[in-house]
Amino acid sequence: MSDLSAVLEHWEPVIGLEVHAQLSTRTKMFCGCRNSYGAPPNSYT
């Protein structure tokens, strides 16, 4: 038995995907705060 087969008997491989996107909206997604591209981080919260 190969090392990979031995590992797969006890574990299931899971692959995740993370996506970053900029939406063309006037406000932030989960509040009514202004969305200003290029503004300093956390300046409109």
One Martini backbone bead per residue (centre of mass of N, CA, C, O) as a GRO file, in nm:
protein
   45
    1MET     BB    1   0.098   0.036   0.022
    2SER     BB    2   0.069   0.354  -0.007
    3ASP     BB    3   0.086   0.650   0.151
    4LEU     BB    4  -0.172   0.772   0.026
    5SER     BB    5  -0.367   0.542   0.095
    6ALA     BB    6  -0.330   0.562   0.402
    7VAL     BB    7  -0.435   0.851   0.430
    8LEU     BB    8  -0.722   0.814   0.281
    9GLU     BB    9  -0.845   0.629   0.506
   10HIS     BB   10  -0.854   0.896   0.724
   11TRP     BB   11  -0.881   1.112   0.486
   12GLU     BB   12  -1.029   1.407   0.335
   13PRO     BB   13  -1.001   1.597   0.074
   14VAL     BB   14  -1.002   1.965   0.078
   15ILE     BB   15  -1.113   2.235  -0.131
   16GLY     BB   16  -1.062   2.580  -0.147
   17LEU     BB   17  -1.223   2.908  -0.223
   18GLU     BB   18  -1.107   3.243  -0.279
   19VAL     BB   19  -1.279   3.557  -0.336
   20HIS     BB   20  -1.204   3.871  -0.490
   21ALA     BB   21  -1.422   4.165  -0.503
   22GLN     BB   22  -1.548   4.449  -0.681
   23LEU     BB   23  -1.818   4.644  -0.625
   24SER     BB   24  -2.068   4.850  -0.793
   25THR     BB   25  -2.133   5.052  -0.526
   26ARG     BB   26  -2.243   5.299  -0.292
   27THR     BB   27  -2.252   5.071  -0.080
   28LYS     BB   28  -2.224   4.855   0.141
   29MET     BB   29  -2.338   4.535   0.177
   30PHE     BB   30  -2.419   4.539   0.522
   31CYS     BB   31  -2.456   4.857   0.483
   32GLY     BB   32  -2.496   5.224   0.451
   33CYS     BB   33  -2.216   5.275   0.390
   34ARG     BB   34  -1.984   5.423   0.232
   35ASN     BB   35  -1.825   5.375  -0.094
   36SER     BB   36  -1.467   5.437  -0.122
   37TYR     BB   37  -1.238   5.422  -0.340
   38GLY     BB   38  -0.920   5.451  -0.175
   39ALA     BB   39  -0.975   5.452   0.102
   40PRO     BB   40  -0.907   5.416   0.402
   41PRO     BB   41  -0.912   5.194   0.626
   42ASN     BB   42  -1.196   5.220   0.819
   43SER     BB   43  -1.342   5.512   0.740
   44TYR     BB   44  -1.630   5.354   0.668
   45THR     BB   45  -1.838   5.226   0.950
   0.00000   0.00000   0.00000
